[in-house]
XYZ file of C-alpha atoms in Angstrom:
779
model
C 75.166 91.505 170.453
C 75.088 91.888 166.667
C 71.600 91.556 165.286
C 70.458 90.807 161.759
C 68.003 92.922 159.917
C 64.900 91.248 158.457
C 62.469 92.914 156.183
C 58.845 91.785 156.534
C 57.064 92.230 153.285
C 53.707 93.937 153.386
C 50.736 92.380 151.745
C 51.163 94.771 148.818
C 54.755 93.821 148.262
C 53.914 90.162 148.604
C 51.447 90.719 145.794
C 54.390 91.204 143.425
C 55.139 94.939 143.430
C 58.709 95.944 142.408
C 60.604 97.788 145.158
C 62.351 101.043 144.377
C 66.047 100.985 145.327
C 67.234 104.270 143.892
C 65.582 107.641 143.591
C 66.803 109.778 140.726
C 67.507 113.428 141.137
C 67.910 114.753 137.623
C 70.830 112.948 135.899
C 73.129 113.236 138.909
C 73.631 111.023 141.924
C 71.927 111.573 145.329
C 74.421 113.095 147.753
C 72.357 112.465 150.924
C 69.627 110.157 152.155
C 66.446 110.313 150.129
C 63.341 112.042 151.585
C 61.143 109.973 153.842
C 58.599 108.032 151.836
C 55.345 106.700 153.193
C 55.460 103.874 155.660
C 55.171 100.704 153.699
C 56.802 97.978 155.805
C 57.237 96.718 159.308
C 60.822 96.392 160.407
C 61.384 93.455 162.776
C 64.615 93.069 164.749
C 65.603 89.473 165.441
C 68.199 88.008 167.709
C 70.824 85.458 166.732
C 68.451 82.574 167.282
C 65.773 84.170 165.156
C 63.603 85.402 167.992
C 61.763 88.702 167.717
C 63.298 91.464 169.746
C 61.273 94.435 168.588
C 59.493 95.886 165.634
C 58.605 99.282 164.259
C 55.880 100.268 161.833
C 57.159 101.270 158.393
C 60.599 102.347 157.125
C 62.239 103.921 154.130
C 64.888 102.095 152.154
C 68.124 102.137 154.081
C 71.191 103.844 152.641
C 74.345 101.798 153.226
C 76.858 103.681 155.283
C 74.277 106.294 156.279
C 71.337 104.622 158.012
C 71.878 102.662 161.239
C 70.673 99.265 160.265
C 72.908 97.078 162.411
C 72.614 96.802 166.181
C 75.706 96.270 168.205
C 74.432 95.821 171.722
C 72.029 98.666 172.310
C 73.428 100.953 169.579
C 72.594 100.883 165.894
C 75.283 101.355 163.264
C 75.081 101.868 159.490
C 76.137 99.053 157.138
C 79.635 99.913 155.704
C 79.739 100.624 151.913
C 82.479 98.032 151.265
C 80.271 95.442 152.941
C 77.331 96.520 150.783
C 79.533 96.341 147.652
C 80.738 92.916 148.758
C 77.115 91.792 149.140
C 76.401 92.905 145.543
C 79.528 91.113 144.266
C 78.639 87.975 146.243
C 75.181 87.867 144.762
C 76.610 88.336 141.227
C 79.114 85.565 141.768
C 76.520 83.246 143.336
C 73.802 83.585 140.714
C 75.984 84.775 137.781
C 73.117 85.697 135.455
C 69.446 85.331 134.674
C 66.251 85.702 136.737
C 67.665 84.398 140.046
C 70.280 87.159 140.017
C 67.712 89.825 139.195
C 65.405 88.594 141.993
C 68.202 88.502 144.540
C 69.411 91.999 143.626
C 65.862 93.364 143.689
C 65.309 91.915 147.211
C 68.197 93.834 148.751
C 67.148 95.797 151.871
C 69.097 98.831 150.708
C 69.153 100.229 147.150
C 72.613 100.520 145.557
C 73.882 103.693 143.919
C 76.253 104.136 140.920
C 79.290 104.560 143.145
C 78.440 101.399 145.047
C 77.872 99.583 141.737
C 81.332 100.658 140.517
C 82.903 99.492 143.761
C 81.163 96.107 143.486
C 82.100 95.743 139.778
C 85.747 96.482 140.500
C 85.836 93.773 143.150
C 84.625 91.088 140.783
C 87.345 88.774 139.413
C 88.736 89.856 136.022
C 89.027 86.260 134.782
C 85.241 85.761 134.596
C 83.365 88.602 132.875
C 79.887 86.974 133.096
C 78.998 88.224 136.620
C 80.118 91.734 135.700
C 78.087 91.730 132.483
C 74.998 90.470 134.347
C 75.387 92.998 137.166
C 75.768 95.941 134.771
C 72.894 94.675 132.628
C 70.635 94.576 135.712
C 71.791 98.014 136.832
C 71.066 99.557 133.422
C 67.384 98.699 133.921
C 67.182 100.445 137.289
C 65.933 104.006 137.619
C 68.928 105.073 139.695
C 71.487 104.046 137.018
C 73.623 106.828 135.540
C 76.208 106.009 132.776
C 79.743 106.321 134.064
C 83.028 106.454 132.134
C 84.773 104.570 134.932
C 82.235 101.743 134.913
C 82.132 101.538 131.101
C 85.935 101.542 130.797
C 86.127 98.857 133.516
C 83.636 96.760 131.585
C 85.540 97.308 128.320
C 88.820 96.293 129.890
C 87.313 93.159 131.472
C 85.588 91.865 128.309
C 87.773 89.458 126.314
C 87.494 90.576 122.627
C 88.011 87.059 121.331
C 84.650 85.928 122.739
C 82.828 89.170 123.508
C 83.590 91.384 120.532
C 79.878 91.961 119.920
C 79.451 93.218 123.527
C 82.434 95.537 123.052
C 81.008 96.939 119.823
C 77.609 97.361 121.499
C 79.264 99.226 124.364
C 81.119 101.396 121.828
C 77.919 102.200 119.934
C 76.022 103.002 123.159
C 78.812 105.269 124.338
C 79.125 107.025 121.012
C 75.350 107.471 120.941
C 75.321 109.440 124.204
C 74.747 113.198 124.010
C 78.341 113.891 125.055
C 80.620 110.993 124.030
C 83.693 113.152 124.712
C 82.953 112.650 128.439
C 83.797 108.953 128.040
C 87.391 108.980 126.713
C 88.548 106.073 128.838
C 85.761 103.846 127.533
C 86.403 104.640 123.886
C 90.157 104.197 124.298
C 89.647 100.919 126.122
C 87.412 99.527 123.366
C 89.818 100.465 120.546
C 92.853 99.206 122.485
C 91.160 95.920 123.384
C 90.086 95.212 119.816
C 93.462 96.181 118.302
C 95.530 94.363 120.920
C 93.633 91.127 120.288
C 94.096 91.318 116.511
C 90.516 92.230 115.541
C 91.521 94.474 112.646
C 88.182 95.235 111.022
C 86.279 96.090 114.252
C 89.205 98.140 115.570
C 89.608 100.140 112.355
C 85.825 100.546 112.163
C 85.811 102.101 115.627
C 88.731 104.345 114.681
C 86.933 105.599 111.588
C 83.734 106.216 113.581
C 85.664 108.286 116.107
C 87.482 110.197 113.361
C 84.244 110.948 111.516
C 82.615 112.063 114.773
C 85.473 114.502 115.414
C 86.598 112.753 118.607
C 90.040 113.996 119.614
C 90.475 112.097 122.848
C 92.040 108.931 121.500
C 95.263 108.385 123.434
C 98.725 107.187 122.467
C 98.362 103.547 123.688
C 95.248 103.093 121.558
C 96.990 104.610 118.541
C 100.047 102.391 119.112
C 97.913 99.247 119.360
C 96.156 100.135 116.107
C 99.462 100.981 114.370
C 101.029 97.738 115.500
C 98.071 95.707 114.255
C 98.008 97.401 110.827
C 101.760 97.038 110.323
C 101.637 93.402 111.398
C 99.000 92.740 108.747
C 101.078 94.523 106.090
C 98.701 97.482 105.720
C 101.316 100.206 105.873
C 99.209 102.736 103.968
C 96.406 102.384 106.535
C 98.942 102.717 109.334
C 100.161 105.985 107.819
C 96.541 107.155 107.721
C 96.283 106.483 111.460
C 99.621 108.216 112.011
C 98.422 111.324 110.157
C 95.240 111.372 112.247
C 97.384 111.066 115.346
C 99.341 114.151 114.331
C 96.163 116.041 113.398
C 94.515 115.348 116.754
C 97.583 116.592 118.611
C 98.266 113.300 120.338
C 101.795 113.036 121.703
C 104.101 110.406 120.231
C 105.865 108.166 122.681
C 108.826 105.838 122.245
C 106.627 102.979 121.088
C 105.083 105.122 118.367
C 108.471 106.099 117.026
C 109.670 102.488 117.094
C 106.654 101.496 115.012
C 106.489 104.447 112.622
C 110.145 104.977 111.693
C 110.808 101.430 110.371
C 107.404 101.352 108.673
C 108.040 104.619 106.820
C 111.502 103.479 105.806
C 110.347 100.108 104.503
C 107.521 101.757 102.564
C 110.018 103.915 100.682
C 109.226 107.165 102.489
C 112.831 107.517 103.504
C 112.868 111.298 103.988
C 109.849 111.142 106.300
C 111.460 108.283 108.217
C 114.699 110.221 108.661
C 112.790 113.300 109.821
C 110.878 111.277 112.426
C 114.110 109.516 113.421
C 115.730 112.886 114.121
C 112.663 113.955 116.142
C 112.942 110.749 118.140
C 116.542 111.528 119.065
C 115.723 115.116 120.071
C 112.547 114.357 122.046
C 113.004 114.611 125.816
C 112.112 111.575 127.840
C 112.905 109.167 125.029
C 116.143 107.298 125.215
C 118.425 106.485 122.343
C 116.781 104.765 119.394
C 116.907 100.987 119.727
C 119.154 98.836 117.594
C 116.206 97.586 115.539
C 115.369 101.079 114.302
C 119.008 101.735 113.421
C 119.199 98.428 111.584
C 116.134 99.151 109.474
C 117.365 102.635 108.587
C 120.806 101.382 107.562
C 119.324 98.546 105.537
C 116.802 100.744 103.715
C 119.292 103.548 103.012
C 121.838 101.069 101.667
C 119.346 99.340 99.414
C 118.073 102.707 98.163
C 121.579 103.640 97.052
C 122.063 106.387 99.671
C 125.348 104.942 100.713
C 126.763 108.064 102.381
C 123.709 108.406 104.604
C 123.714 104.665 105.294
C 127.378 104.728 106.273
C 126.762 107.736 108.556
C 123.878 105.917 110.221
C 126.051 102.813 110.543
C 128.856 104.761 112.233
C 126.353 106.501 114.528
C 124.908 103.135 115.523
C 128.358 101.938 116.539
C 129.101 105.211 118.356
C 126.000 105.077 120.590
C 127.007 101.618 121.753
C 124.777 99.291 119.770
C 126.268 96.031 118.615
C 126.053 95.833 114.860
C 124.238 92.726 113.737
C 125.213 90.523 110.836
C 122.191 91.718 108.908
C 123.202 95.384 109.153
C 126.773 94.694 108.075
C 125.496 92.513 105.256
C 123.204 95.278 104.030
C 126.057 97.780 104.019
C 128.477 95.494 102.209
C 125.835 94.553 99.656
C 124.973 98.196 99.041
C 128.604 99.187 98.520
C 129.366 96.230 96.272
C 126.282 96.632 94.114
C 126.978 100.323 93.614
C 130.444 99.520 92.275
C 132.353 100.532 95.419
C 134.011 97.183 95.804
C 137.050 98.519 97.681
C 134.897 100.191 100.354
C 132.765 97.074 100.560
C 135.784 94.859 101.084
C 137.117 97.206 103.816
C 133.807 96.901 105.639
C 133.958 93.140 105.058
C 137.338 92.947 106.808
C 136.063 95.182 109.620
C 133.094 92.874 109.992
C 135.374 89.828 110.188
C 137.628 91.504 112.753
C 134.572 92.340 114.887
C 133.757 88.666 115.184
C 130.724 88.696 112.921
C 130.322 85.693 110.703
C 129.141 86.504 107.185
C 126.099 84.606 106.098
C 125.740 82.510 102.993
C 124.202 85.262 100.881
C 126.956 87.756 101.699
C 129.680 85.223 100.916
C 128.043 84.453 97.599
C 127.678 88.105 96.658
C 131.270 89.047 97.574
C 132.698 86.090 95.672
C 130.681 86.890 92.561
C 131.439 90.632 92.786
C 135.186 90.042 92.962
C 134.973 87.565 90.109
C 133.027 89.938 87.879
C 135.419 92.793 88.599
C 138.353 90.681 87.435
C 139.817 89.995 90.882
C 139.900 86.302 90.275
C 142.591 85.562 92.885
C 140.570 87.253 95.638
C 137.410 85.520 94.437
C 139.136 82.131 94.502
C 140.407 82.749 98.059
C 136.957 83.801 99.287
C 135.459 80.808 97.519
C 137.816 78.534 99.451
C 136.956 80.269 102.746
C 133.285 79.840 101.941
C 133.718 76.093 101.543
C 135.808 75.863 104.742
C 133.118 77.447 106.916
C 130.601 74.938 105.606
C 128.682 76.903 103.008
C 127.899 74.948 99.875
C 128.304 77.203 96.826
C 125.228 77.707 94.685
C 125.173 76.889 90.982
C 125.136 80.646 90.322
C 128.403 81.092 92.239
C 130.033 78.206 90.418
C 128.761 79.559 87.121
C 130.041 83.059 87.834
C 133.532 81.813 88.681
C 133.680 79.490 85.689
C 132.439 82.182 83.332
C 134.792 84.858 84.642
C 137.823 82.560 84.452
C 136.729 81.548 80.981
C 136.373 85.180 79.940
C 139.875 85.837 81.238
C 141.181 82.906 79.208
C 142.372 80.943 82.247
C 141.734 77.487 80.891
C 143.181 75.472 83.784
C 141.289 77.340 86.507
C 138.043 77.330 84.537
C 138.219 73.602 83.827
C 139.159 72.850 87.434
C 136.095 74.742 88.675
C 133.959 73.053 86.037
C 135.027 69.581 87.200
C 134.576 70.629 90.843
C 131.092 71.767 89.991
C 130.283 68.442 88.375
C 131.789 66.471 91.280
C 129.670 68.441 93.734
C 126.547 67.320 91.924
C 125.735 70.796 90.626
C 124.471 70.930 87.088
C 126.126 73.650 84.998
C 123.750 76.045 83.331
C 123.520 77.033 79.702
C 125.529 80.225 80.221
C 128.292 78.257 81.960
C 128.586 75.789 79.108
C 128.503 78.612 76.571
C 131.261 80.595 78.292
C 133.430 77.505 78.687
C 133.014 76.443 75.068
C 133.674 79.963 73.819
C 136.922 80.042 75.766
C 137.994 76.662 74.383
C 137.112 77.766 70.867
C 139.132 80.954 71.205
C 142.036 78.907 72.530
C 141.595 76.530 69.547
C 141.259 73.537 71.864
C 138.906 71.709 69.540
C 139.049 68.242 71.093
C 138.325 69.498 74.598
C 135.533 71.688 73.263
C 133.983 68.651 71.569
C 134.084 66.709 74.869
C 132.409 69.558 76.801
C 129.796 69.944 74.061
C 128.840 66.290 74.344
C 128.584 66.680 78.136
C 126.329 69.643 77.529
C 124.147 67.473 75.338
C 124.051 64.788 78.034
C 122.839 67.428 80.508
C 119.762 67.970 78.398
C 120.612 71.275 76.750
C 120.125 71.863 73.008
C 123.548 72.118 71.412
C 122.850 73.007 67.769
C 123.022 76.762 68.329
C 126.085 76.557 70.559
C 127.944 74.308 68.101
C 127.119 76.704 65.269
C 128.367 79.634 67.335
C 131.691 77.886 67.874
C 131.883 77.228 64.143
C 131.402 80.940 63.527
C 134.203 81.708 65.975
C 136.605 79.573 63.939
C 135.384 81.163 60.694
C 135.744 84.750 61.939
C 139.142 83.939 63.392
C 140.309 82.797 59.966
C 140.953 79.264 61.201
C 139.362 77.589 58.195
C 141.041 74.230 58.815
C 139.708 74.144 62.388
C 136.309 75.211 61.140
C 136.247 72.300 58.681
C 137.338 69.897 61.421
C 134.619 71.205 63.713
C 132.046 70.842 60.949
C 133.093 67.222 60.436
C 132.738 66.628 64.183
C 129.261 68.145 64.094
C 128.323 65.848 61.256
C 129.611 62.775 63.096
C 127.672 63.795 66.228
C 124.482 64.350 64.254
C 124.497 68.109 64.859
C 123.141 70.230 62.038
C 124.002 73.848 61.367
C 122.217 76.504 59.359
C 122.768 77.590 55.773
C 124.084 80.988 56.768
C 127.071 79.460 58.554
C 127.606 76.996 55.674
C 127.804 79.986 53.351
C 130.227 81.791 55.623
C 132.476 78.749 55.772
C 132.252 78.348 51.993
C 133.355 81.938 51.458
C 136.187 81.419 53.950
C 137.323 78.346 52.003
C 137.238 80.329 48.760
C 139.360 83.090 50.285
C 141.968 80.646 51.531
C 142.030 78.672 48.290
C 140.557 75.463 49.720
C 138.482 74.837 46.597
C 138.246 71.083 47.114
C 136.533 71.709 50.469
C 134.479 74.575 49.123
C 132.580 72.591 46.501
C 131.015 70.051 48.955
C 129.986 72.991 51.132
C 128.264 74.687 48.213
C 126.541 71.455 47.265
C 125.338 71.092 50.860
C 124.163 74.703 50.765
C 122.168 74.110 47.566
C 120.810 70.777 48.808
C 119.615 72.478 52.014
C 116.974 74.387 50.033
C 119.147 77.503 50.060
C 119.266 79.590 46.931
C 122.564 80.826 45.549
C 121.979 84.504 44.921
C 123.708 86.715 42.368
C 126.091 88.142 44.958
C 127.413 84.715 45.924
C 127.783 83.669 42.285
C 129.601 86.915 41.487
C 131.992 86.432 44.386
C 132.922 82.993 42.987
C 133.445 84.565 39.555
C 135.683 87.171 41.168
C 137.886 84.387 42.512
C 138.116 83.028 38.960
C 139.186 86.441 37.698
C 141.989 86.625 40.272
C 143.091 83.000 39.859
C 146.535 82.371 38.319
C 146.654 78.576 38.520
C 145.120 76.319 35.884
C 144.085 73.550 38.285
C 142.485 76.097 40.562
C 140.659 77.579 37.594
C 139.106 74.212 36.813
C 138.110 73.764 40.447
C 136.461 77.207 40.525
C 134.666 76.430 37.244
C 133.306 73.257 38.839
C 132.125 75.331 41.796
C 130.394 77.787 39.441
C 128.663 74.856 37.770
C 127.584 73.452 41.167
C 125.934 76.756 42.084
C 123.095 76.083 39.588
C 122.488 79.796 39.237
C 120.918 81.217 36.093
C 123.930 83.517 35.706
C 126.036 80.428 35.018
C 123.815 79.442 32.086
C 124.197 83.008 30.865
C 127.979 82.780 31.131
C 128.039 79.515 29.200
C 125.801 80.944 26.494
C 127.842 84.129 26.313
C 130.965 82.221 25.317
C 129.293 80.025 22.706
C 128.836 80.884 19.071
C 125.669 82.303 17.509
C 124.893 78.888 15.999
C 124.392 77.388 19.446
C 122.874 80.505 20.992
C 120.553 80.975 18.024
C 120.598 84.738 18.614
C 123.111 87.616 18.574
C 125.158 88.431 21.632
C 123.397 91.736 22.278
C 119.952 90.129 22.253
C 121.185 87.298 24.450
C 122.583 89.781 27.004
C 119.402 91.857 26.940
C 117.295 88.774 27.564
C 119.356 87.871 30.635
C 119.241 91.347 32.158
C 115.507 91.571 31.608
C 115.073 88.638 34.005
C 116.709 90.491 36.924
C 114.483 91.981 39.622
C 116.077 95.392 39.961
C 114.002 96.326 42.991
C 115.770 93.583 44.931
C 119.014 92.855 43.068
C 120.077 96.225 41.663
C 123.269 96.457 43.720
C 123.990 92.772 43.075
C 123.571 93.351 39.327
C 126.097 96.229 39.454
C 128.552 93.983 41.254
C 128.008 91.240 38.661
C 128.561 93.622 35.741
C 131.815 94.928 37.239
C 133.257 91.451 37.812
C 131.973 90.102 34.478
C 133.544 92.986 32.551
C 136.810 92.378 34.389
C 136.721 88.767 33.257
C 135.754 89.572 29.661
C 138.515 92.156 29.333
C 141.103 89.768 30.742
C 139.895 87.167 28.243
C 140.139 89.710 25.399
C 136.397 89.599 24.677
C 135.833 93.313 23.999
C 132.810 92.853 21.740
C 130.993 90.820 24.384
C 132.146 93.218 27.063
C 130.782 96.224 25.169
C 127.446 94.458 24.728
C 127.254 93.819 28.479
C 128.105 97.452 29.270
C 125.591 98.765 26.749
C 122.769 96.656 28.189
C 123.757 97.536 31.783
C 123.633 101.238 30.895
C 120.292 100.773 29.149
C 118.877 99.237 32.338
C 120.125 102.271 34.324
C 122.542 100.332 36.475
C 124.997 103.199 35.968
C 122.553 105.961 35.169
C 124.819 108.827 36.247
C 127.960 107.577 34.544
C 127.472 109.539 31.288
C 126.438 113.200 31.293
C 125.674 115.318 28.211
C 125.584 119.005 29.141
C 124.587 120.293 25.683
C 127.468 122.280 24.113
C 129.323 122.924 27.358
C 130.768 119.633 28.641
C 130.378 115.901 28.167
C 131.669 113.608 30.873
C 132.081 109.990 31.839
C 132.366 109.001 35.514
C 134.035 105.589 36.041
C 134.975 105.962 39.719
C 132.471 103.305 40.859
C 133.590 100.757 38.237
C 136.134 97.977 38.235
C 139.240 98.172 36.027
C 137.726 96.134 33.211
C 134.384 97.927 33.437
C 136.135 101.286 33.382
C 138.082 100.362 30.231
C 134.979 99.037 28.460
C 132.929 102.069 29.532
C 135.661 104.405 28.262
C 135.851 102.745 24.841
C 132.075 102.498 24.439
C 131.407 106.063 25.627
C 134.114 107.593 23.428
C 132.508 105.764 20.524
C 129.169 107.433 21.389
C 130.842 110.824 21.686
C 132.452 110.290 18.252
C 129.096 109.505 16.597
C 127.492 112.639 18.074
C 130.349 114.870 17.035
C 130.930 113.496 13.503
C 127.390 112.590 12.454
C 125.412 115.352 14.207
C 128.040 118.092 14.304
C 127.675 118.727 18.027
C 131.013 119.683 19.559
C 131.165 120.512 23.300
C 133.687 122.868 24.782
C 135.405 120.098 26.712
C 135.218 116.396 27.474
C 136.006 114.957 30.906
C 136.790 111.435 32.038
C 136.349 111.325 35.824
C 138.470 108.380 36.909
C 139.498 109.032 40.483
C 143.026 108.307 41.714
C 142.721 104.502 41.361
C 141.731 104.196 37.693
C 143.486 107.298 36.446
C 146.705 105.620 35.266
C 144.911 102.617 33.696
C 142.635 104.752 31.504
C 145.448 107.202 30.741
C 147.748 104.385 29.596
C 145.133 103.080 27.138
C 144.511 106.519 25.646
C 148.208 107.455 25.579
C 148.916 104.556 23.192
C 146.578 106.272 20.688
C 148.128 109.736 21.131
C 144.949 111.159 22.708
C 144.661 114.848 23.557
C 143.459 114.129 27.126
C 145.510 115.752 29.870
C 145.923 113.903 33.151
C 145.174 115.765 36.416
C 144.619 114.440 39.898
C 141.347 112.618 39.330
C 140.183 113.755 35.880
C 141.302 113.399 32.244
C 140.368 116.555 30.321
C 140.520 117.605 26.679
C 138.980 120.437 24.562
C 136.128 119.368 22.331
C 137.854 120.568 19.124
C 141.000 118.583 19.915
C 138.975 115.440 20.591
C 137.090 115.923 17.306
C 140.354 116.016 15.352
C 141.554 112.967 17.297
C 138.387 111.044 16.386
C 139.128 111.535 12.692
C 142.296 109.463 12.837
C 141.900 105.945 11.325
C 143.632 104.220 14.228
C 141.160 105.788 16.639
C 138.265 104.739 14.430
C 139.506 101.164 14.324
C 140.053 101.182 18.106
C 136.581 102.475 18.899
C 134.618 100.281 16.450
C 136.363 96.950 17.133
C 133.466 94.989 15.698
C 135.231 92.375 13.469
C 135.925 89.149 15.397
C 139.561 88.409 15.994
C 141.250 85.030 16.041
C 140.622 84.887 19.746
C 136.882 85.221 19.090
C 136.980 82.236 16.796
C 138.685 80.149 19.435
C 135.938 81.044 21.882
C 133.587 78.607 20.126
C 135.154 75.854 22.198
C 133.507 77.201 25.337
C 130.251 75.330 25.316
C 129.946 74.182 28.904
C 132.919 75.489 30.874
C 135.215 78.438 30.620
C 138.615 77.974 29.008
C 141.882 78.353 30.830
C 143.899 81.162 29.363
C 147.662 81.289 29.479
C 149.006 82.486 32.819
C 150.881 85.324 31.201
C 147.641 86.699 29.750
C 145.997 86.838 33.219
C 147.336 90.136 34.469
C 145.920 93.517 35.102
C 147.903 95.071 32.293
C 145.935 96.300 29.341
C 145.009 93.490 26.899
C 146.737 93.605 23.593
C 143.440 93.836 21.716
C 142.857 97.271 23.309
C 146.182 98.705 22.287
C 146.308 97.591 18.647
C 144.010 97.674 15.685
C 142.108 94.690 14.537
């Protein structure tokens, strides 16, 4: 008959004394039964009905599994340790926590030991950590408790971090505070793994740093992998690499999971060489199978985007060779890398291979291939791919439409470009500014003015500013020499209320002057002046140059009207130059000096040179040598041609007319020879030689003038030379004196009094580049 054991409390125990359940022996566990204490209790043996069978005075605490505390018939047997552990677990489950649990555990007839506590804790259900926490908390207060790595790791693995993170951190701190924390590797690993696996980044990394600072080298691969995975998931790759370096420093072995985490992370972070090195280690490591398709995909993608196309292609071929199915993303990355690096042929071969393998290109790859073929000039291929793209159900983006329209426009394919443009509009896609610009540029180059005007108005209706674009098209017509089209386009702009800038108005005006459209040129100049633009000396001189070259009387009058419309001060000067002294109220020389004093030579020096050259051309053609010599004299005084005349004492005197016009060269020659004559005859200074540097262009003109006076100058390639003595004798001739002075007004000068407001029209036969008669004959 199985009897129960009852423990009769002594009067002392009933007074509230705490029983002792475990006797310590140092820091270790007791291997045998404890020594007999004093008799403190009376043990009573009861039957099944509760009747007293026998009793014995005093007893020591019974050790489960060692002391015979259960009667089976007449024999006593010890209580089995699993039964004792089950009793502990039952009490923890019944009372869960608090004072009732502590009282029930303290009233046990036999004191537990650490091994029995571990056995009871392991039997508790893992779904409810409260009984386990309460049982361990009670045990920690008992004198027989000894910290155990197994018990602590069990507790760490049973605690849910989401609700018991503070208990986990407390357990970690207690463990790390022990004299030898290295004896508790399972506990520390369990805490770090639990925190990292449940996404508690800051506590997990805090524990890792504490272990690293403490020099703990027992952290295992699963804990490292959990921490790496958490850091990479949160985008903290640099912290993950810090953990990876610590893993290598501590000598922890890398497993397949570590490689699968580290290799893609290194590659995505730009550390491609390190990723490739670890990838090669992964393939060579025993016990690790072939790298998974995800690792291959990341390596191919990163290598392709980094421009390492040979390595990417090798990795791609290796991926296929080991039996992995290439995903659409990997093929897309390879094609994109090849196309962007300019290897369009290789990219298209891989594209066809991808299509043959049954992979369907995505929208982005279709768009990129279409645009790449279009930009490389393969418009037929681009159009075919564009059609395939629409057939498979991808709606082209505005960028794709724009690229095709712009490339067809650049190639001058008007029909295809306009067809795509209308298709774009029908699809509800709004063309961009670059698309409109390319289309209008093409139409302008093709001189399709009406169609360009229609597209420009559609551009305006789309909300884009059109003034700049319209002006650019106007410049295209001007630069192309299509002045009539430019004028038509300008009229269209005016009717549409589109204004252009003064620079383009000036360009069109100059184009009209070059083509002889003087009737259209004058309104343009008036518009230019009315637009607050100032006609500068260069523009006025260019109009005067057209007058010099003009051979038609009606055109002359038109150009004179244009000169008058310029409202430039040089025009008032020209009018005053051709009037008589009665109206000018001052001599010609003073009048010319007054005009040239009003020029800002810091800004308009080159323009003033240009004006003098053209003006002297005109004055010579008109036979006005006196006025021309006054203009040259004043221009030389103002150092516009400072290096033209050189006096090298008694050695050589020279005149350089290479930078002058024909008329200016003739006037400069006459005026300078007159100066040389005065120096030689009046002052008796005779140089060894005199040179006239004309260059190949003006050589024959100057030589023809001097040959009519039997001059001693010899003609060479670019210079007219003569000895100083010979020139002195030549200066003494009366005909030469009359030619060089030329101060008495001729009949032509008298007729010039008619020119009060506008220039006269000379006879057509007098307007030639042959030498005027007044230069070749005496007055």
